[in-house]
mmCIF file of C-alpha atoms in Angstrom:
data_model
loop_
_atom_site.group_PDB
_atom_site.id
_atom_site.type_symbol
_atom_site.label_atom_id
_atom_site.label_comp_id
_atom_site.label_asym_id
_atom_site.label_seq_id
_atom_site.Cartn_x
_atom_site.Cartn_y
_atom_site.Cartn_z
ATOM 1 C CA UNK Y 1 18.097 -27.616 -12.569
ATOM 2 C CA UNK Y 2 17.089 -28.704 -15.767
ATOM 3 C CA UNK Y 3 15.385 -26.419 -18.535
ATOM 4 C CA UNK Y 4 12.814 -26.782 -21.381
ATOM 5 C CA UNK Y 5 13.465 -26.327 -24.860
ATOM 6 C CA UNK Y 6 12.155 -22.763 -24.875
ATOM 7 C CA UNK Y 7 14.999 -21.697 -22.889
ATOM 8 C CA UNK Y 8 17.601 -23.249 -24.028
ATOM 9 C CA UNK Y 9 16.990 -21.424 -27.298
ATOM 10 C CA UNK Y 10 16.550 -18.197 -25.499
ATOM 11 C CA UNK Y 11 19.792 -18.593 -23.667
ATOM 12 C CA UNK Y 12 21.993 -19.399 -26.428
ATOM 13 C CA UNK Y 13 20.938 -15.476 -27.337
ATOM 14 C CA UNK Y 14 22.563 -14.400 -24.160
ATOM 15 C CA UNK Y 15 26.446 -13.586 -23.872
ATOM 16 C CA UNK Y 16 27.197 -14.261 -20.657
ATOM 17 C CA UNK Y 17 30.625 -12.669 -20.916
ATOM 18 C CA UNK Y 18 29.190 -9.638 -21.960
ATOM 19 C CA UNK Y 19 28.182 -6.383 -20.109
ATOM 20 C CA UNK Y 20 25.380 -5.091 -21.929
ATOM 21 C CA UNK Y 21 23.889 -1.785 -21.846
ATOM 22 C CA UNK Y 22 20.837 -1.080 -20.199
ATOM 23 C CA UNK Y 23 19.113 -0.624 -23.833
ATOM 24 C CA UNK Y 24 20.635 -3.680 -25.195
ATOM 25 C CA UNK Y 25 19.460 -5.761 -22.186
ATOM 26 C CA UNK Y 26 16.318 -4.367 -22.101
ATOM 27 C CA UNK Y 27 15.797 -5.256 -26.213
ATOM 28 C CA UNK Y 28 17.283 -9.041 -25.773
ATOM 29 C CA UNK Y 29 15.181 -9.725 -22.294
ATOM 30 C CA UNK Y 30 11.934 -9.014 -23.787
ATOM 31 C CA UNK Y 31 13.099 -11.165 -27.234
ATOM 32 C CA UNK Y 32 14.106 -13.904 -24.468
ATOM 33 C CA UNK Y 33 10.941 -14.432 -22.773
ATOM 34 C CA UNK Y 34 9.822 -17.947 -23.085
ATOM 35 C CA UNK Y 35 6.435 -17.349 -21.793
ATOM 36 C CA UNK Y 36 2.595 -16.886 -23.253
ATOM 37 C CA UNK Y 37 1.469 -14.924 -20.718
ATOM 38 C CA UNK Y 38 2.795 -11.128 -19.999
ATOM 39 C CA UNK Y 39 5.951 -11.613 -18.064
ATOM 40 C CA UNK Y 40 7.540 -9.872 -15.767
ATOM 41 C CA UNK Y 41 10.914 -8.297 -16.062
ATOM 42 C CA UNK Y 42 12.726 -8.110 -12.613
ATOM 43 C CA UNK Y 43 16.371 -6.319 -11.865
ATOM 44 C CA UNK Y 44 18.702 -8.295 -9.507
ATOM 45 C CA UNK Y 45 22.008 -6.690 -7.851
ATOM 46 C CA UNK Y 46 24.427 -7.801 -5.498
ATOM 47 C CA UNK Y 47 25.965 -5.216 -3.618
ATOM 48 C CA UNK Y 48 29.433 -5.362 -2.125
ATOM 49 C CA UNK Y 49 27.565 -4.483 1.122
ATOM 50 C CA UNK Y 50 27.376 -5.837 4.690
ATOM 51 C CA UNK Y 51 23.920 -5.883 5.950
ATOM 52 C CA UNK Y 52 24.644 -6.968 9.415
ATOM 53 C CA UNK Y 53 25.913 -3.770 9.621
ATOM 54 C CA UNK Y 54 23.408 -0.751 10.509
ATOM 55 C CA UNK Y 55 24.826 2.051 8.326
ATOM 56 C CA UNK Y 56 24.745 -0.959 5.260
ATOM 57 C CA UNK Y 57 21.133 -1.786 5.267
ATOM 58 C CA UNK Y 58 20.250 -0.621 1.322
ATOM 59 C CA UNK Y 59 16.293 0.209 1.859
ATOM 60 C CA UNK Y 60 14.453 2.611 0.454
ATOM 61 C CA UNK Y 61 11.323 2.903 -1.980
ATOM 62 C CA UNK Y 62 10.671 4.581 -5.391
ATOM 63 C CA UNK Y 63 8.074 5.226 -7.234
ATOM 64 C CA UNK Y 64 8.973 3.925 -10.935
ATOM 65 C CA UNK Y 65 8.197 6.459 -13.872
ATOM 66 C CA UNK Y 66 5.839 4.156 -15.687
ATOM 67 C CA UNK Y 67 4.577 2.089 -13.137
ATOM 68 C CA UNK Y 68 5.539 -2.068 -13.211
ATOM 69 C CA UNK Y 69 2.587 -3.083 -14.569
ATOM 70 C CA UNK Y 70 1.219 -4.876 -11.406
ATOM 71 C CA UNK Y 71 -1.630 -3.600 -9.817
ATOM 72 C CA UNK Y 72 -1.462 -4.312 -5.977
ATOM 73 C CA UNK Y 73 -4.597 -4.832 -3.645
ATOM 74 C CA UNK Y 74 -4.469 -2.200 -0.686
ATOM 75 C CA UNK Y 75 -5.399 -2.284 2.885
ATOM 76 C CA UNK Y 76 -6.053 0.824 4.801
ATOM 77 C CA UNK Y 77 -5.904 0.270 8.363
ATOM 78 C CA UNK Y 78 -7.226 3.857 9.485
ATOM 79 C CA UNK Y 79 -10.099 5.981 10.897
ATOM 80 C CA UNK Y 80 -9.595 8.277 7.767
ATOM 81 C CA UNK Y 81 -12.308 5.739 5.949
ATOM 82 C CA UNK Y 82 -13.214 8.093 3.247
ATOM 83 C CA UNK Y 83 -10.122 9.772 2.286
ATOM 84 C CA UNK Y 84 -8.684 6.017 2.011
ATOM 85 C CA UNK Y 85 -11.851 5.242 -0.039
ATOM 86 C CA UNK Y 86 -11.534 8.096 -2.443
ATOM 87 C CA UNK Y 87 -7.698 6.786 -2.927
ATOM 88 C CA UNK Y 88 -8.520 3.720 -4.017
ATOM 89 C CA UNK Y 89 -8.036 1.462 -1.177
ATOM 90 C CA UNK Y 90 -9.322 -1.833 -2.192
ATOM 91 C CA UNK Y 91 -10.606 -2.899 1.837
ATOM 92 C CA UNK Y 92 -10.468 -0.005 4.558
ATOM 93 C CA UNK Y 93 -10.954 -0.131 8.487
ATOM 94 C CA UNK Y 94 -9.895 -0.071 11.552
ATOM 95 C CA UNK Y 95 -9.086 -3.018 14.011
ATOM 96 C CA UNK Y 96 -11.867 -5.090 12.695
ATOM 97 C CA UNK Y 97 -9.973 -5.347 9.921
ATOM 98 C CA UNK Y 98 -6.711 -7.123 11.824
ATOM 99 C CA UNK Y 99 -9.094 -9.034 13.876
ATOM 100 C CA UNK Y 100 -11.014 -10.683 10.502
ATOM 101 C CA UNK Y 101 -7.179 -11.346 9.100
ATOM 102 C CA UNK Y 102 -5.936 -13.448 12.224
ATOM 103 C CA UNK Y 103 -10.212 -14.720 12.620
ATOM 104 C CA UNK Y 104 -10.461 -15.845 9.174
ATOM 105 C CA UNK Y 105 -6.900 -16.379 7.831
ATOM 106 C CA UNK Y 106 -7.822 -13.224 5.297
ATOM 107 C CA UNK Y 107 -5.191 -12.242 3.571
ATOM 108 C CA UNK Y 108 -6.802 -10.993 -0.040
ATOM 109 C CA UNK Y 109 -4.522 -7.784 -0.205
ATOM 110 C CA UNK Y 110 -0.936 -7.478 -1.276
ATOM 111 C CA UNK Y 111 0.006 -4.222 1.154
ATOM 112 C CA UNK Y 112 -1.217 -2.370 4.517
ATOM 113 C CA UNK Y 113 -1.359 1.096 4.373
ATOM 114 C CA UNK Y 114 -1.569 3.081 8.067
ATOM 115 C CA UNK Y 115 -1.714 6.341 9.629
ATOM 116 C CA UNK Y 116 0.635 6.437 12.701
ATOM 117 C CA UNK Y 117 -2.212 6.784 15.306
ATOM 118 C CA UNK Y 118 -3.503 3.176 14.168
ATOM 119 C CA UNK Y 119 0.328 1.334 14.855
ATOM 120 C CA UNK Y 120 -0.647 0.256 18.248
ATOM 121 C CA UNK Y 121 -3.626 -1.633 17.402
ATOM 122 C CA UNK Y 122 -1.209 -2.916 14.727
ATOM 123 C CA UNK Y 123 1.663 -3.907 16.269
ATOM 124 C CA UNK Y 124 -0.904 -6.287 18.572
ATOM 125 C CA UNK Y 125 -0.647 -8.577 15.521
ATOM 126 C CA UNK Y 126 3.212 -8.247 14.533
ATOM 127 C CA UNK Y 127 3.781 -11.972 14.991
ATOM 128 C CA UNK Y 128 0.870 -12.542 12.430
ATOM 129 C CA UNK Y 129 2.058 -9.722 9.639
ATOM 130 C CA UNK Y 130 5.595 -9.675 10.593
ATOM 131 C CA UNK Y 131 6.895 -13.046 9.274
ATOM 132 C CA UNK Y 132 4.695 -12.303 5.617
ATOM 133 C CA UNK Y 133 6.156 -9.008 5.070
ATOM 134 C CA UNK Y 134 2.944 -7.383 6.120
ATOM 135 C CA UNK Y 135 3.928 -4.908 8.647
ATOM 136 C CA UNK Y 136 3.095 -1.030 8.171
ATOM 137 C CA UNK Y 137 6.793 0.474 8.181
ATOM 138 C CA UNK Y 138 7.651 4.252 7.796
ATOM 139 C CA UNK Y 139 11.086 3.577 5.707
ATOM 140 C CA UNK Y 140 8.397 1.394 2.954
ATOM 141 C CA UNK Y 141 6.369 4.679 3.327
ATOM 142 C CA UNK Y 142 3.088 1.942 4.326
ATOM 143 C CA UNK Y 143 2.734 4.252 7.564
ATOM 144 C CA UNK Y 144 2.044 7.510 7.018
ATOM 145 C CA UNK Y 145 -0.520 10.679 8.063
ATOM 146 C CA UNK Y 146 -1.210 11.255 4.168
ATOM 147 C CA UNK Y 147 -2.821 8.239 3.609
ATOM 148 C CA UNK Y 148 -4.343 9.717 0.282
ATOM 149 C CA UNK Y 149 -0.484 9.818 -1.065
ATOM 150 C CA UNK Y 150 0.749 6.681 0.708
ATOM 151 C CA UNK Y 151 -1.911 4.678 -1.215
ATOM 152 C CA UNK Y 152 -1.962 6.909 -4.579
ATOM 153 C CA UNK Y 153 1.922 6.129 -4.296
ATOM 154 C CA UNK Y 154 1.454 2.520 -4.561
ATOM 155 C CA UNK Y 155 -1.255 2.357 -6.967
ATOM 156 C CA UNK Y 156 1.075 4.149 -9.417
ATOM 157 C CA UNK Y 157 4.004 1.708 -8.980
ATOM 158 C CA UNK Y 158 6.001 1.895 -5.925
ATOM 159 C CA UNK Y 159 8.090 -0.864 -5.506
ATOM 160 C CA UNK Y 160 10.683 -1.069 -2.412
ATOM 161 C CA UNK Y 161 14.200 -2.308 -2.954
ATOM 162 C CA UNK Y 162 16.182 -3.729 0.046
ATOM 163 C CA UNK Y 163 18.999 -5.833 0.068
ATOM 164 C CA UNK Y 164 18.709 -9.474 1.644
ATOM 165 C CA UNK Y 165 21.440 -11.118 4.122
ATOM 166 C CA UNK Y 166 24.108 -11.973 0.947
ATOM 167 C CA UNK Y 167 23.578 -8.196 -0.109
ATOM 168 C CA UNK Y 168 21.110 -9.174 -2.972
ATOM 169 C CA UNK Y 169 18.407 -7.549 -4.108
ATOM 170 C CA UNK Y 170 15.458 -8.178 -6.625
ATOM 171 C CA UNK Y 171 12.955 -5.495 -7.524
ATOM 172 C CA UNK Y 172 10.351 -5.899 -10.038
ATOM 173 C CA UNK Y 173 9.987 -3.099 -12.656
ATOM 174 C CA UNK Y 174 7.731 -3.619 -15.459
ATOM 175 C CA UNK Y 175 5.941 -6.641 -18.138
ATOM 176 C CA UNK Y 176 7.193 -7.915 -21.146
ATOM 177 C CA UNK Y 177 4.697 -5.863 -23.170
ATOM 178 C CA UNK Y 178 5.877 -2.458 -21.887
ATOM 179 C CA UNK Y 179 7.583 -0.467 -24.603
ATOM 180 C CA UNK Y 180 11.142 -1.388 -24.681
ATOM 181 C CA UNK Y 181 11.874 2.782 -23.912
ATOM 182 C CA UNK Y 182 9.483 2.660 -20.854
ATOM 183 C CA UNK Y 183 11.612 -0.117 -19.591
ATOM 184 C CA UNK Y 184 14.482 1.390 -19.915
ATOM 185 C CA UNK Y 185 13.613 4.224 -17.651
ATOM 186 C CA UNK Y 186 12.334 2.095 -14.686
ATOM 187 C CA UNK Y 187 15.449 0.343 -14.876
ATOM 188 C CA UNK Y 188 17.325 3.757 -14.488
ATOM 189 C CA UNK Y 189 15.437 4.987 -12.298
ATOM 190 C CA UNK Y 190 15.676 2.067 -10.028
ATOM 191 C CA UNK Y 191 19.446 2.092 -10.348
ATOM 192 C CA UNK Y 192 19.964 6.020 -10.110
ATOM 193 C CA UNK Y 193 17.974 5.347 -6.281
ATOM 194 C CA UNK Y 194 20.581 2.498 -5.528
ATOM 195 C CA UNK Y 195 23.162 4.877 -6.259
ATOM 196 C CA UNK Y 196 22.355 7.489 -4.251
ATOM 197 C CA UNK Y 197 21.639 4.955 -1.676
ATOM 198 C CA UNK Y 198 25.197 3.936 -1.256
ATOM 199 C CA UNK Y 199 26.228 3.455 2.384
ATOM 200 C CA UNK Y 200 29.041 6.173 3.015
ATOM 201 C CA UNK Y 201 31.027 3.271 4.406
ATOM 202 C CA UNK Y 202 31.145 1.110 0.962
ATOM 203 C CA UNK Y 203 34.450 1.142 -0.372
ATOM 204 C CA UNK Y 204 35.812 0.177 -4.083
ATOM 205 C CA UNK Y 205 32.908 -1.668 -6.378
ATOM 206 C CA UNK Y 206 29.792 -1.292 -5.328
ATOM 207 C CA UNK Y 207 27.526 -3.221 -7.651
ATOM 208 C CA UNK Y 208 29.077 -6.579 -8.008
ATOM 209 C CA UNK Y 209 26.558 -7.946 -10.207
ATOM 210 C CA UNK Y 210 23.315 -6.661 -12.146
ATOM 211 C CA UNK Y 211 21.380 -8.682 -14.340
ATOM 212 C CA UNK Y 212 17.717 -8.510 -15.848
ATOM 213 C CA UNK Y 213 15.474 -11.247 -16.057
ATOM 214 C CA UNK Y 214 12.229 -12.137 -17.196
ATOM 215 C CA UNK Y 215 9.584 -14.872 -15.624
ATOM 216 C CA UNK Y 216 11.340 -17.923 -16.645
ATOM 217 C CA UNK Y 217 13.483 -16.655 -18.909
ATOM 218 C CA UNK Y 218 17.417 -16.262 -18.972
ATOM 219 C CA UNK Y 219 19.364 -13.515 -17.560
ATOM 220 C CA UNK Y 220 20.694 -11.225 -19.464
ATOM 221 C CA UNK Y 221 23.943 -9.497 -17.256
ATOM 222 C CA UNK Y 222 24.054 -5.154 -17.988
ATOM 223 C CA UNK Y 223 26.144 -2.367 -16.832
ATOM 224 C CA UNK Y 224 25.295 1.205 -16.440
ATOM 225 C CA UNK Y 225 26.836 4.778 -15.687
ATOM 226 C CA UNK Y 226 28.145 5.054 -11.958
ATOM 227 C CA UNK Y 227 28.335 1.575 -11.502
#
């Protein structure tokens, strides 16, 4: 792959030999950002995990301390209209509201949000939601009989982490124009639920690899306590 100017410059900045500290990569990945607009800063692991096995399937959600700075567009599938309204659901119904996604290809939301009484009407369109990551899920906390804290939990930042089939894992936590302190507490946070989310059956190193990166930019490889 070849790279522009920009970050070429920005990566010469960048020890890749070095572990930094979550404060130190934090400070060099916002100076690294090559990019006008506000960028986002993302966390990648890879675990020394097996996902094909059932007790090594890393999932869970959190709900950052400061939020990631990305405001996500909600979908209430429910007959709780108003108490999904006064949340803040951005669109809220029932199965009209499946029915106008597979109708009109409608897909102006970023997350569906679902009391449990609504999943069988829901899981009539699986093969439409399923392969985009749509799907209601009680472990992502989208299905739930509070739907005034599943949806006030994502409008304040709630990001899910889950590793993929090489036992990586990329979780967005906050824009370049966050204060570098407010940063560095999503990125704790995020790795303090990883921790505690180690499979019982992991043995030796856990986190092979951790880096931070911005949109476009270099990465910038840290360490932490209890890695």
């Amino acid at each position: 792959m070849k790279h522009g100017k920009k970050y070429l410059e920005a990566l010469k900045l960048v020890d890749q030999e070095k572990l930094y500290t979550v404060e130190e990569a934090v400070a060099l990945v916002k100076k690294t950002s090559t990019t006008k607009f506000d960028a986002s800063i993302d966390v990648s692991f890879n675990l020394n995990v097996d996902p094909k096995q059932a007790d090594q399937q890393v999932r869970g959600t959190l709900v950052l301390p400061n939020g990631n700075g990305k405001t996500k567009k909600v979908l209430a599938i429910t007959d709780k209209v108003e108490d999904a309204k006064s949340a803040g659901a951005d669109f809220v119904g029932g199965k009209e509201m499946l029915e106008k996604i597979q109708k009109d290809n409608w897909f102006e939301f970023d997350v569906i949000v679902a009391t449990p009484n609504m999943m069988g009407e829901i899981g009539k369109f699986a093969r439409l939601l399923g392969p985009k990551g749509l799907m209601p899920n009680p472990k992502a906390g989208t299905v739930s009989p509070d739907i005034v804290k599943a949806i006030n939990e994502i409008k304040a930042g709630k990001v899910e982490y889950r590793v993929d089939k090489e036992g990586n894992m990329h979780v967005s936590v906050a824009k370049v124009s966050f204060d570098e302190k407010k940063v560095v507490e999503n990125v704790n946070a995020l790795t303090d639920a990883i921790i505690k989310a180690r499979p019982a059956s992991v043995k030796g190193t856990y986190f092979k690899n951790a880096v931070l990166t911005t949109t476009m930019g270099p990465s910038v490889p840290f360490t932490f306590n209890g890695r």
